[in-house]
């Protein structure tokens, strides 16, 4: 750990993917004894009184999911059931700081508009409910009924153990399995965040488990989701991948695309396995981040290809604990991340909620000069809240204007830059708060600098420039930039450059200052999802 980290930052870094060290002196995972053991969700927006005046606060995201109130972190148990996308997440039902870890719950039919539901899983005699996953048991392998939704999670008490709960009403209510823990543990330290999927060739369930500071991922297999057998451990000798905790793993198979002459992605028909590992600290700049390995999986063992690691899914400061939905229609692999960083997560100036989630991203691999790279694209469902594009311009100054009679909730900005010169551009507001970007032809990078991005005081927030590699050799690079009330997400056209950063301007950025060489500048406003 860097000596320059504050005491607050150091304590927050100990908080794992959904949890923290059990002897942490600052964060107490024990529920508040003054709170009833089984209260109704204080942030359930189905109760009109609970949402009165909410969703219009300063910094409240208008196109990203947040609960009405209270602390959130890792997305958990994401599963698609009968036309509904379910998002579960680490949640404190009783306050706006980390603690009392439970599974919050929200649902959507379009990945954009969300409805908050009752808290799904709460602390029990085995401890807090840490991160995990959920699957649809189509063939009743577990014996809870065909198409039961089975949630697997870490019970975090004296030890981290794996537990199970099941739902027979489409993931709306869960019953805790009486045989918990299904993978007991009385000796290990870090042993958590089960991510489960069905591996068709061997007709088995496969579970990935993170080993924290031991920097490894274990794979376990099962025929019935209740009885599990250890299969293998993935580790690496790459030093850069060792200065961190390994958390929240996800093993998925992704299609490989190439970039066509028109800049569009073209499927090759091939695929690779990708092991997602969330790490904290040790991210691409500082704090937490999402690391990927690409290779092969035979049902028990993951073998990485010889590539340049670590491979980062997102080069910004604020995309962490990213995992994918299960049981997706059409085989889409869609990821959601926690939009925050453990360096300053408890200090971000949000109230009565704290933290949001990224826009959902569809994942693939892109072949560039014979090597596969992880790619992100905002899901196509963003079109449901998108207005018409403005006319394209090459002007060096542009004001983003809302529709007549409306306020500016959020918008998508598109800009094309030449690769053969260093370029600088910024988005800002009337108070001079700005987020600056620059390209570097020597290192072929895009940098973001948020030193002047906010008027708010946020612990450890002013970091060095965040740098992302611009892959490919095309003469220009086109960027899509999604701007919300307190975040900016940047995507290259091929998806291999992604940069997610929190910002806390007094008002949303509505001015673009661009170099004379920029072309194809346009924007479209995005409607609030809370209307």
Short mmCIF file of N, CA, C and O in Angstrom, two decimals, residues 28 31-32 41-43 69-73 89-104 119:
data_model
loop_
_atom_site.label_atom_id
_atom_site.label_comp_id
_atom_site.label_asym_id
_atom_site.label_seq_id
_atom_site.Cartn_x
_atom_site.Cartn_y
_atom_site.Cartn_z
N UNK A 28 -17.87 -1.92 11.59
CA UNK A 28 -18.46 -2.95 12.41
C UNK A 28 -19.59 -3.64 11.66
O UNK A 28 -20.61 -3.02 11.39
N UNK A 31 -25.17 -5.90 13.08
CA UNK A 31 -26.35 -5.06 12.91
C UNK A 31 -26.59 -4.17 14.11
O UNK A 31 -26.27 -4.52 15.24
N UNK A 32 -27.20 -3.02 13.88
CA UNK A 32 -27.56 -2.10 14.93
C UNK A 32 -28.59 -2.74 15.84
O UNK A 32 -29.67 -3.11 15.40
N UNK A 41 -38.05 -2.73 4.22
CA UNK A 41 -36.97 -1.99 3.58
C UNK A 41 -37.22 -0.49 3.69
O UNK A 41 -38.20 0.02 3.13
N UNK A 42 -36.37 0.26 4.40
CA UNK A 42 -36.63 1.69 4.56
C UNK A 42 -36.46 2.47 3.27
O UNK A 42 -36.81 3.63 3.22
N UNK A 43 -35.92 1.85 2.23
CA UNK A 43 -35.71 2.58 0.98
C UNK A 43 -36.58 2.07 -0.15
O UNK A 43 -36.33 2.34 -1.31
N UNK A 69 -32.36 5.22 -0.92
CA UNK A 69 -31.56 5.61 0.23
C UNK A 69 -30.49 4.55 0.50
O UNK A 69 -30.60 3.41 0.08
N UNK A 70 -29.46 4.96 1.25
CA UNK A 70 -28.51 4.07 1.89
C UNK A 70 -27.37 3.59 0.99
O UNK A 70 -27.38 3.77 -0.22
N UNK A 71 -26.41 2.98 1.65
CA UNK A 71 -25.16 2.52 1.04
C UNK A 71 -25.37 1.31 0.14
O UNK A 71 -26.10 0.39 0.48
N UNK A 72 -24.67 1.30 -1.03
CA UNK A 72 -24.58 0.11 -1.87
C UNK A 72 -23.13 -0.08 -2.29
O UNK A 72 -22.34 0.86 -2.35
N UNK A 73 -22.76 -1.34 -2.57
CA UNK A 73 -21.54 -1.61 -3.32
C UNK A 73 -21.78 -2.75 -4.30
O UNK A 73 -22.67 -2.62 -5.13
N UNK A 89 -27.60 -6.65 -4.92
CA UNK A 89 -26.38 -5.86 -4.67
C UNK A 89 -26.12 -5.76 -3.17
O UNK A 89 -27.04 -5.88 -2.34
N UNK A 90 -24.86 -5.55 -2.83
CA UNK A 90 -24.49 -5.33 -1.44
C UNK A 90 -25.15 -4.05 -0.95
O UNK A 90 -25.05 -2.99 -1.59
N UNK A 91 -25.81 -4.15 0.21
CA UNK A 91 -26.67 -3.05 0.65
C UNK A 91 -26.72 -2.99 2.17
O UNK A 91 -26.75 -4.02 2.84
N UNK A 92 -26.69 -1.77 2.70
CA UNK A 92 -26.91 -1.54 4.12
C UNK A 92 -28.32 -0.99 4.31
O UNK A 92 -28.57 0.18 4.00
N UNK A 93 -29.27 -1.77 4.80
CA UNK A 93 -30.64 -1.28 4.92
C UNK A 93 -30.81 -0.18 5.96
O UNK A 93 -31.87 0.46 6.01
N UNK A 94 -29.78 0.04 6.81
CA UNK A 94 -29.95 0.91 7.96
C UNK A 94 -29.15 2.20 7.91
O UNK A 94 -29.21 3.00 8.84
N UNK A 95 -28.37 2.43 6.85
CA UNK A 95 -27.59 3.65 6.85
C UNK A 95 -26.80 3.86 5.58
O UNK A 95 -26.79 3.02 4.68
N UNK A 96 -26.08 4.98 5.54
CA UNK A 96 -25.38 5.42 4.33
C UNK A 96 -23.88 5.13 4.38
O UNK A 96 -23.11 5.73 3.64
N UNK A 97 -23.47 4.23 5.26
CA UNK A 97 -22.09 3.76 5.33
C UNK A 97 -22.08 2.25 5.20
O UNK A 97 -23.10 1.59 5.37
N UNK A 98 -20.88 1.70 4.95
CA UNK A 98 -20.76 0.25 4.82
C UNK A 98 -21.12 -0.42 6.15
O UNK A 98 -20.73 0.04 7.22
N UNK A 99 -21.85 -1.53 6.08
CA UNK A 99 -22.20 -2.31 7.27
C UNK A 99 -23.50 -3.05 7.06
O UNK A 99 -24.25 -2.80 6.11
N UNK A 100 -23.78 -4.01 7.96
CA UNK A 100 -25.05 -4.76 7.92
C UNK A 100 -25.31 -5.35 6.54
O UNK A 100 -26.43 -5.28 6.02
N UNK A 101 -24.31 -5.96 5.94
CA UNK A 101 -24.40 -6.34 4.53
C UNK A 101 -25.55 -7.31 4.26
O UNK A 101 -25.64 -8.38 4.84
N UNK A 102 -26.39 -6.88 3.32
CA UNK A 102 -27.56 -7.62 2.86
C UNK A 102 -27.56 -7.60 1.34
O UNK A 102 -26.72 -6.95 0.72
N UNK A 103 -28.52 -8.30 0.74
CA UNK A 103 -28.71 -8.20 -0.70
C UNK A 103 -29.91 -7.29 -0.98
O UNK A 103 -31.06 -7.67 -0.74
N UNK A 104 -29.62 -6.05 -1.46
CA UNK A 104 -30.68 -5.23 -2.00
C UNK A 104 -31.16 -5.83 -3.30
O UNK A 104 -30.55 -6.75 -3.86
N UNK A 119 -35.64 -5.79 0.31
CA UNK A 119 -34.36 -6.45 0.55
C UNK A 119 -34.56 -7.96 0.45
O UNK A 119 -35.49 -8.53 1.02
#
